[in-house]
mmCIF file with all atom_site columns, C-alpha atoms in Angstrom:
data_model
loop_
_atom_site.group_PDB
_atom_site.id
_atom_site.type_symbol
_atom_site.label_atom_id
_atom_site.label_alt_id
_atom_site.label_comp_id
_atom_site.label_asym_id
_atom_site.label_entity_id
_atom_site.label_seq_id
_atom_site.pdbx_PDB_ins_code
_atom_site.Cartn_x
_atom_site.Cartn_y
_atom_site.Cartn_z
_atom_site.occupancy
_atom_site.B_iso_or_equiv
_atom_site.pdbx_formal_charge
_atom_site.auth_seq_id
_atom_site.auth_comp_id
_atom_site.auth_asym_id
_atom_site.auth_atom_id
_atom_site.pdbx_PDB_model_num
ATOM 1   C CA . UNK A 1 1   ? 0.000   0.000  0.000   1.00 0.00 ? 193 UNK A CA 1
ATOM 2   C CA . UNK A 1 2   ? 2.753   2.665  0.994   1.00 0.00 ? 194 UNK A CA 1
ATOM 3   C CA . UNK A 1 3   ? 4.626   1.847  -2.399  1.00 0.00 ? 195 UNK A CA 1
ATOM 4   C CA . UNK A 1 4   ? 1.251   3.053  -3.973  1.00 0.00 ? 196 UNK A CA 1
ATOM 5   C CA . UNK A 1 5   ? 0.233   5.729  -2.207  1.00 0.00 ? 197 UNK A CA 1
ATOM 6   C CA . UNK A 1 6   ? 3.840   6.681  -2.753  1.00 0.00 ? 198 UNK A CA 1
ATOM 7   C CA . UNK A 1 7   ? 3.819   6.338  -6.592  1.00 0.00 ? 199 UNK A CA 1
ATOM 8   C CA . UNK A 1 8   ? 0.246   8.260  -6.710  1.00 0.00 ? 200 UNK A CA 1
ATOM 9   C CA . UNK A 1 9   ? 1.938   10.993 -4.408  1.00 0.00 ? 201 UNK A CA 1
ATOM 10  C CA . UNK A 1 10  ? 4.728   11.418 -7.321  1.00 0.00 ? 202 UNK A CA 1
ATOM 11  C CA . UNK A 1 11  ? 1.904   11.444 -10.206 1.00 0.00 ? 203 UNK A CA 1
ATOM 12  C CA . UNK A 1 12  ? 0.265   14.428 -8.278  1.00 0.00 ? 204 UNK A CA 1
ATOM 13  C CA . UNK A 1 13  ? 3.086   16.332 -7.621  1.00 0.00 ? 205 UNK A CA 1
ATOM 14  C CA . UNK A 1 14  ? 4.570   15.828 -11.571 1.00 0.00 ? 206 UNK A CA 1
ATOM 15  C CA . UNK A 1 15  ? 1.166   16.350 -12.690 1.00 0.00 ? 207 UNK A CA 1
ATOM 16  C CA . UNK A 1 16  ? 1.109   19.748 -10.674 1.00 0.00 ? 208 UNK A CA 1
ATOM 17  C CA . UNK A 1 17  ? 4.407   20.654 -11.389 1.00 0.00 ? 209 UNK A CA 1
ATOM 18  C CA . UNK A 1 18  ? 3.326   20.660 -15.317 1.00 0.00 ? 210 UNK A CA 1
ATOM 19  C CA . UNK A 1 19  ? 0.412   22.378 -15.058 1.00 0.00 ? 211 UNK A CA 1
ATOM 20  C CA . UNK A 1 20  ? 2.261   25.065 -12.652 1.00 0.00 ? 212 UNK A CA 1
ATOM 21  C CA . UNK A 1 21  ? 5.474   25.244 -15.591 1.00 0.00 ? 213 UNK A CA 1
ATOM 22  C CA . UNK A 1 22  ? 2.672   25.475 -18.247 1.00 0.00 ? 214 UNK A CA 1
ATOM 23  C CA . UNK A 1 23  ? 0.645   28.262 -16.344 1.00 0.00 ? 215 UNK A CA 1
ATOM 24  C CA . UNK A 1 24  ? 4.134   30.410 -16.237 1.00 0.00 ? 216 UNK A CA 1
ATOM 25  C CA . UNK A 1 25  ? 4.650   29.952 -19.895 1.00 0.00 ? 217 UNK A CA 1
ATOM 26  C CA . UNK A 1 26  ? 1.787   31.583 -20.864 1.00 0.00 ? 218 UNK A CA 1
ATOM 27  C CA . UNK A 1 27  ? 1.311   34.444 -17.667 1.00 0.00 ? 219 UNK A CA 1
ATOM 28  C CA . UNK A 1 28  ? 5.068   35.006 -19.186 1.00 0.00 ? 220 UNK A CA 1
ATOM 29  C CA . UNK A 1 29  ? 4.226   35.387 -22.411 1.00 0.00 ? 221 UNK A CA 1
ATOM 30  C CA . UNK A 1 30  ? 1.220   38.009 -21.517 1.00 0.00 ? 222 UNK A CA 1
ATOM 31  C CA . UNK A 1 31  ? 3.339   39.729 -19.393 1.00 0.00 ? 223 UNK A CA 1
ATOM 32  C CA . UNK A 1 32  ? 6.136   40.045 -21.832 1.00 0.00 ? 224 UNK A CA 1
ATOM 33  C CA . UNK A 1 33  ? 3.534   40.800 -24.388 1.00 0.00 ? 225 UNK A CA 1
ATOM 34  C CA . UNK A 1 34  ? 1.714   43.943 -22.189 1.00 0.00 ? 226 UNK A CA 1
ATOM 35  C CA . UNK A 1 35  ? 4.013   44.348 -19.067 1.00 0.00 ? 227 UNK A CA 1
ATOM 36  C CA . UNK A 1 36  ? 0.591   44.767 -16.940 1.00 0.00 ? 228 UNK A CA 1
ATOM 37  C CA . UNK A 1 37  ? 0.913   44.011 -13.218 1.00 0.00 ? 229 UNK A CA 1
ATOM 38  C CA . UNK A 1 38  ? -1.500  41.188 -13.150 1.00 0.00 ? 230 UNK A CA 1
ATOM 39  C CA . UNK A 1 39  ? 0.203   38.517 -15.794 1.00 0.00 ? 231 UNK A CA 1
ATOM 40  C CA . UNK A 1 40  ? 3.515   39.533 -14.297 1.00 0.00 ? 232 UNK A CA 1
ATOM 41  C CA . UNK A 1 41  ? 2.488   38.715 -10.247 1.00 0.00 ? 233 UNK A CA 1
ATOM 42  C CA . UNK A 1 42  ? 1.223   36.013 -11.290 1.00 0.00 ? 234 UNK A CA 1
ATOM 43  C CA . UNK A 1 43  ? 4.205   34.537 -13.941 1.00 0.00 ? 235 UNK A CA 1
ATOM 44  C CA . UNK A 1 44  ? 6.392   35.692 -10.116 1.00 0.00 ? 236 UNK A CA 1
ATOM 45  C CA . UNK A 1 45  ? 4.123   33.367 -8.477  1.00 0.00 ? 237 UNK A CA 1
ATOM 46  C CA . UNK A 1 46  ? 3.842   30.548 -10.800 1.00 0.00 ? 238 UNK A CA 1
ATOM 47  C CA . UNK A 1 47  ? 7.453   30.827 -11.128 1.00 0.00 ? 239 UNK A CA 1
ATOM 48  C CA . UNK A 1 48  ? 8.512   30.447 -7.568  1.00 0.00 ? 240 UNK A CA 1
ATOM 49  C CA . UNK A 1 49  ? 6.041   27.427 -7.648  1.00 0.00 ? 241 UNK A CA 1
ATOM 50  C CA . UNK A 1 50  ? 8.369   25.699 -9.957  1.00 0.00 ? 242 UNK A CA 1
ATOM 51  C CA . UNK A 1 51  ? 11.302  26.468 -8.341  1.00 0.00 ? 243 UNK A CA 1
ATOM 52  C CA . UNK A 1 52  ? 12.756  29.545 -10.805 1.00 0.00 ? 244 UNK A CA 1
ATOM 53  C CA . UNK A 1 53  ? 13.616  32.206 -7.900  1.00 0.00 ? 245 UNK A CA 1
ATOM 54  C CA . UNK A 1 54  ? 15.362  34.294 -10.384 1.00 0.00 ? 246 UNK A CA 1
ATOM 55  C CA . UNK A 1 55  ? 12.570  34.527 -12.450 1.00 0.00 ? 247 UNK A CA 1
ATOM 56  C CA . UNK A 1 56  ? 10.436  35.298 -9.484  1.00 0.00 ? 248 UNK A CA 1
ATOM 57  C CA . UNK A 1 57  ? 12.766  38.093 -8.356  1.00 0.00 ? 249 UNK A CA 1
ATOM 58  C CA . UNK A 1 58  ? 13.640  39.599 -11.438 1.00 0.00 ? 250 UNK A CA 1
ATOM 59  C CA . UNK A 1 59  ? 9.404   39.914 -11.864 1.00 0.00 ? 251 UNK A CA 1
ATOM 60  C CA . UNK A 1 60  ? 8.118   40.802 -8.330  1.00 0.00 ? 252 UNK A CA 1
ATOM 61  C CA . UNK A 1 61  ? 10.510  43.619 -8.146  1.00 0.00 ? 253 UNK A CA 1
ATOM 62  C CA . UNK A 1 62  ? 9.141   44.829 -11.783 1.00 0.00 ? 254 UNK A CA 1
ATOM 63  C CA . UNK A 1 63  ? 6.077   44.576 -11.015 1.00 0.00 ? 255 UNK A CA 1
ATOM 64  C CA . UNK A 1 64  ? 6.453   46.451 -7.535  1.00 0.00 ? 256 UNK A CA 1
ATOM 65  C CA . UNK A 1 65  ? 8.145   49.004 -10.028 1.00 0.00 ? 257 UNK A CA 1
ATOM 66  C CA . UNK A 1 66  ? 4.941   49.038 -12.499 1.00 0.00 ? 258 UNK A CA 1
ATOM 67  C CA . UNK A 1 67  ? 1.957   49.284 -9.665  1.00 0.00 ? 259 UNK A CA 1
ATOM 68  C CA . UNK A 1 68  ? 4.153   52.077 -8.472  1.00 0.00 ? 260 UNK A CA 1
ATOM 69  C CA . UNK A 1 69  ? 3.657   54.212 -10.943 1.00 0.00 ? 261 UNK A CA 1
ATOM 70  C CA . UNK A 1 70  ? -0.043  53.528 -11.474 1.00 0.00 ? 262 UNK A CA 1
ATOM 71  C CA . UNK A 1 71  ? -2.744  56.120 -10.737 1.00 0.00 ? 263 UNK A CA 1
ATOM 72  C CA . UNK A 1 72  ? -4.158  56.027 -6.895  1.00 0.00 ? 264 UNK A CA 1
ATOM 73  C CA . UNK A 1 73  ? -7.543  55.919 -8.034  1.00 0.00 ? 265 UNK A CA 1
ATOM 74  C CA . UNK A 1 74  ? -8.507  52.747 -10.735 1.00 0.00 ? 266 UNK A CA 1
ATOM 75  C CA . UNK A 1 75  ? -11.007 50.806 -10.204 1.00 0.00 ? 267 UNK A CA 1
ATOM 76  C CA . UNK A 1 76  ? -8.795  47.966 -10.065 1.00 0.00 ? 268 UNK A CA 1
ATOM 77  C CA . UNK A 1 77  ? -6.535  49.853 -7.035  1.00 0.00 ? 269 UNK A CA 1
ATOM 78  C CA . UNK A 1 78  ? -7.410  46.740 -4.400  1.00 0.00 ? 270 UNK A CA 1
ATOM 79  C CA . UNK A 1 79  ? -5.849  44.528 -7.251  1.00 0.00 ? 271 UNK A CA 1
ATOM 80  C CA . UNK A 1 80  ? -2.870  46.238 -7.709  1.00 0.00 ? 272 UNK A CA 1
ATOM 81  C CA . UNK A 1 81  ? -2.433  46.911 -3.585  1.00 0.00 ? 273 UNK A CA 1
ATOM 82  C CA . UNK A 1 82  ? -3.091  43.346 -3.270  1.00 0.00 ? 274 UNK A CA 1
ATOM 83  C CA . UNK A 1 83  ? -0.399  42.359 -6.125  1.00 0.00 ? 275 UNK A CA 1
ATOM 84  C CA . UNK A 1 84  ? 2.092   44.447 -4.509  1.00 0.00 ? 276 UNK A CA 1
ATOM 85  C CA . UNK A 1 85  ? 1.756   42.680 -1.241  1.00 0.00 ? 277 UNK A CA 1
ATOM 86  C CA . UNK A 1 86  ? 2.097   39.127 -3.024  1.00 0.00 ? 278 UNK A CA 1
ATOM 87  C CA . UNK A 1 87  ? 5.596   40.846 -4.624  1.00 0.00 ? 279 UNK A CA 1
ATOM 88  C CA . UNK A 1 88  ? 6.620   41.492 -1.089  1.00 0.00 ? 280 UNK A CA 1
ATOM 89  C CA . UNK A 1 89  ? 5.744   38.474 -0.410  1.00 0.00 ? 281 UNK A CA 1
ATOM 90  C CA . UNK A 1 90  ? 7.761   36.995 -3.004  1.00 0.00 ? 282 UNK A CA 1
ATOM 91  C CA . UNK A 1 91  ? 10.615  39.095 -1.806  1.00 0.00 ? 283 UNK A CA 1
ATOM 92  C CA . UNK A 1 92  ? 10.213  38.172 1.621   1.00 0.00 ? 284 UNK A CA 1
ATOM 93  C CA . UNK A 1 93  ? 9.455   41.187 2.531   1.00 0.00 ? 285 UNK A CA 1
ATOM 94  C CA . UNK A 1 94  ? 6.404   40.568 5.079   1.00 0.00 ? 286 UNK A CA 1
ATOM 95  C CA . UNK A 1 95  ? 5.912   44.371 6.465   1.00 0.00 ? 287 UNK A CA 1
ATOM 96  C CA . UNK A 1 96  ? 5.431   45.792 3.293   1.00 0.00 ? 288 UNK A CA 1
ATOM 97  C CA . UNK A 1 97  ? 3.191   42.396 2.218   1.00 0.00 ? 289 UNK A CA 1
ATOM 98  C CA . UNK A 1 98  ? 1.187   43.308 5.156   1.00 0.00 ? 290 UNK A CA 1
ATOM 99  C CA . UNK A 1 99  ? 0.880   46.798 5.021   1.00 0.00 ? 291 UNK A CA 1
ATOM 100 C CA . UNK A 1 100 ? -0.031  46.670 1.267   1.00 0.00 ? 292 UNK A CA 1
ATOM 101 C CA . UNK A 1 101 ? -2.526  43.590 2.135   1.00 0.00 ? 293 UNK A CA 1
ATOM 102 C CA . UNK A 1 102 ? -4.276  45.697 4.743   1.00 0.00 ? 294 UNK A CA 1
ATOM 103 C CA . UNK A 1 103 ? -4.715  48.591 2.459   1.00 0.00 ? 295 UNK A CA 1
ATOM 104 C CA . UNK A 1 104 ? -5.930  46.064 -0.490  1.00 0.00 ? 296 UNK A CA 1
ATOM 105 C CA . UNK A 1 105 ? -8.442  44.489 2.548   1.00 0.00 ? 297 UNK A CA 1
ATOM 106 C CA . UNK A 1 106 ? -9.804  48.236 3.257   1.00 0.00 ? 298 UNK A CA 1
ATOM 107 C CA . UNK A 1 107 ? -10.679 48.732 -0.448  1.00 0.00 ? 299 UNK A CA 1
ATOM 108 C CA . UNK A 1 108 ? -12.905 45.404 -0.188  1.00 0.00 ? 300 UNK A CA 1
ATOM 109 C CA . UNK A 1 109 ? -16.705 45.912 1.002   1.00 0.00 ? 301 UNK A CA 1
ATOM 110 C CA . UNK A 1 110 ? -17.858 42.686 3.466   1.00 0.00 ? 302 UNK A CA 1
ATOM 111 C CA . UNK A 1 111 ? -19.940 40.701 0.503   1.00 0.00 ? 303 UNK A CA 1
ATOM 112 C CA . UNK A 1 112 ? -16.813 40.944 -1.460  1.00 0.00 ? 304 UNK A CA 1
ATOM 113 C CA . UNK A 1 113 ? -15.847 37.557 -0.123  1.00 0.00 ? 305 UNK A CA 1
ATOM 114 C CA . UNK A 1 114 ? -14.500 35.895 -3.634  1.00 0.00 ? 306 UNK A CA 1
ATOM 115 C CA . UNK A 1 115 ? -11.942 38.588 -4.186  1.00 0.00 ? 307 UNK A CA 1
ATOM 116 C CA . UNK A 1 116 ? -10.780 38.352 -0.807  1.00 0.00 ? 308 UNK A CA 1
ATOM 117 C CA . UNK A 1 117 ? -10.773 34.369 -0.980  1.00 0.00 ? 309 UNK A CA 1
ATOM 118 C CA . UNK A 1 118 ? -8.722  34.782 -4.255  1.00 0.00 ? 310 UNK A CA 1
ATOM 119 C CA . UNK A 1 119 ? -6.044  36.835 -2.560  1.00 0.00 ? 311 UNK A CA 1
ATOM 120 C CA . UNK A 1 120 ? -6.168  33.965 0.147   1.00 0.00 ? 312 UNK A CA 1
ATOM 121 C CA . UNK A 1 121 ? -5.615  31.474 -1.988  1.00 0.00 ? 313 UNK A CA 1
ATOM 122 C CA . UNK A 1 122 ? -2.610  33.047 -3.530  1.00 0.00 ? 314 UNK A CA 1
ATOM 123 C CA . UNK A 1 123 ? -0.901  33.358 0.017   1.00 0.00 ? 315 UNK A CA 1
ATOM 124 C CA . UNK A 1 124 ? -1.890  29.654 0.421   1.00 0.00 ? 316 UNK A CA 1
ATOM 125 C CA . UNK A 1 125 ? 0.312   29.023 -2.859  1.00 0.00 ? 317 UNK A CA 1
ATOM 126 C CA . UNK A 1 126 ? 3.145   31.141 -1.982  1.00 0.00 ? 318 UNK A CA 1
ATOM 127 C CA . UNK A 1 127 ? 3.689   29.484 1.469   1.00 0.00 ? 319 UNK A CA 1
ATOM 128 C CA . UNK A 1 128 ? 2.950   26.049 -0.014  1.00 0.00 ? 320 UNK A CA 1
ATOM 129 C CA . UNK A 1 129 ? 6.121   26.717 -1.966  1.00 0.00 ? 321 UNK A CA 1
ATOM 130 C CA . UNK A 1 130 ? 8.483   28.383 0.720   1.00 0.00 ? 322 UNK A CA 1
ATOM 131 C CA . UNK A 1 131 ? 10.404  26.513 3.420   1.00 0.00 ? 323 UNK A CA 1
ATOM 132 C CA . UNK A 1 132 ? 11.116  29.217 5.687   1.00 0.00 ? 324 UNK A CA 1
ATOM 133 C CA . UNK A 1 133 ? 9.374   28.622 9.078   1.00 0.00 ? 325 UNK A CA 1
ATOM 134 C CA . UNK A 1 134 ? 8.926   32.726 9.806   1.00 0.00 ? 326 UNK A CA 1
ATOM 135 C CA . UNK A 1 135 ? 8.062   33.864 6.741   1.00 0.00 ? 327 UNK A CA 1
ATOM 136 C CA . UNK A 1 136 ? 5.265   30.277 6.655   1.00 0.00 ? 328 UNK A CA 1
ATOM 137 C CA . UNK A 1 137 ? 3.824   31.935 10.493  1.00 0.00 ? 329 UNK A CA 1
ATOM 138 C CA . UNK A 1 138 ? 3.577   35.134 8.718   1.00 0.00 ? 330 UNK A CA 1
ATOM 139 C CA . UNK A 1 139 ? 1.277   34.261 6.237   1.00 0.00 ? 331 UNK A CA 1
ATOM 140 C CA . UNK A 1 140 ? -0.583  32.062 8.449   1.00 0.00 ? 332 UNK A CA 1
ATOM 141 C CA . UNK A 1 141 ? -1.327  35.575 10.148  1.00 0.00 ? 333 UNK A CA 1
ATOM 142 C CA . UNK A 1 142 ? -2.146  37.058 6.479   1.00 0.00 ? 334 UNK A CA 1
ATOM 143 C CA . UNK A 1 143 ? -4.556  34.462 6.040   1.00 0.00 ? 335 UNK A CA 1
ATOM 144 C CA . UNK A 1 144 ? -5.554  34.352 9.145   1.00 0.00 ? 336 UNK A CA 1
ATOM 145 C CA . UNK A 1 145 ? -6.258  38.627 8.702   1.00 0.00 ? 337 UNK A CA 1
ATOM 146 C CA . UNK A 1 146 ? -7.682  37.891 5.512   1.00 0.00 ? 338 UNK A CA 1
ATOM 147 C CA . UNK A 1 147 ? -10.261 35.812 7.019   1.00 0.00 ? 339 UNK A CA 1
ATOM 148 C CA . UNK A 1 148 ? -10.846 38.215 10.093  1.00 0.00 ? 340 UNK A CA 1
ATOM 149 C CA . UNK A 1 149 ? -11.388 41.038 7.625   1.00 0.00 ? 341 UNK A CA 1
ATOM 150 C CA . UNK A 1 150 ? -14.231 39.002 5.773   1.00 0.00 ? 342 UNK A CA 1
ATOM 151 C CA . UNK A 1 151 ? -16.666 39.364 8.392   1.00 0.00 ? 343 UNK A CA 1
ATOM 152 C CA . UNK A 1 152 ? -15.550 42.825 9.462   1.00 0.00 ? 344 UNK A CA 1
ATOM 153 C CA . UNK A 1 153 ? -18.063 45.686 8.975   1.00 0.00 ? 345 UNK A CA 1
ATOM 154 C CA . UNK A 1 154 ? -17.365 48.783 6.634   1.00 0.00 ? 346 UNK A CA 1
#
């Protein structure tokens, strides 16, 4: 049984591990094609999920660079707050993850539970991927605020 378990353990991870490579291919090529914050957080993402930290450098810090020099008042602002904590992130850089988080979670009305469960779920990914035990308990407390802020008032 443990031999099979084991081998069906191996299929999953493979089987993520392609769909995560083939996921950065193309948020890579959108990003290279309109160097817009969202392809490029998420080709930092997907590439720290297969293991390129280079690549997930190299992009984070770009797109920290690109949502800094976006107007204060799109409609899309919670996005790009939000994107800029998840480069942090990626940068280890929890302070600024949080502060930017927090700001992204003000800009969110109580009902607006799916974008906040999206941002949640990217967290999720990023400390699926990382082995360091501080920067794991901080986003345990991201999620953990993420979840708080869901039921808080406006």
């Amino acid at each position: 049984k443990g031999i099979v378990v084991a081998d069906f353990n191996d299929i999953a991870v493979n089987e993520w591990n392609e769909a995560y490579q083939a996921s950065l291919k193309y948020y890579k090529l959108a990003y290279d094609f309109s160097h817009d914050y969202y392809p490029g957080i998420n080709a930092a993402t997907h590439a720290l999920l297969v293991g390129d930290h280079e690549l997930k450098n190299r992009l984070a810090n770009e797109v920290l660079t690109i949502c800094s020099q976006l107007p204060l008042d799109r409609v899309d602002q919670e996005w790009i707050l939000a994107s800029e904590g998840e480069a942090c992130l990626l940068l280890s850089n929890i302070d600024r993850a949080k502060h930017f988080y927090s700001h992204a979670l003000d800009r969110l009305l109580p009902s607006e539970t799916g974008k906040k469960d999206s941002i949640a779920k990217q967290v999720r990914r990023i400390e699926w991927a990382t082995i360091d035990e501080a920067m794991t308990s901080a986003m345990k407390a991201i999620v953990d605020d993420l979840a708080v802020n869901c039921s808080r008032p406006k």
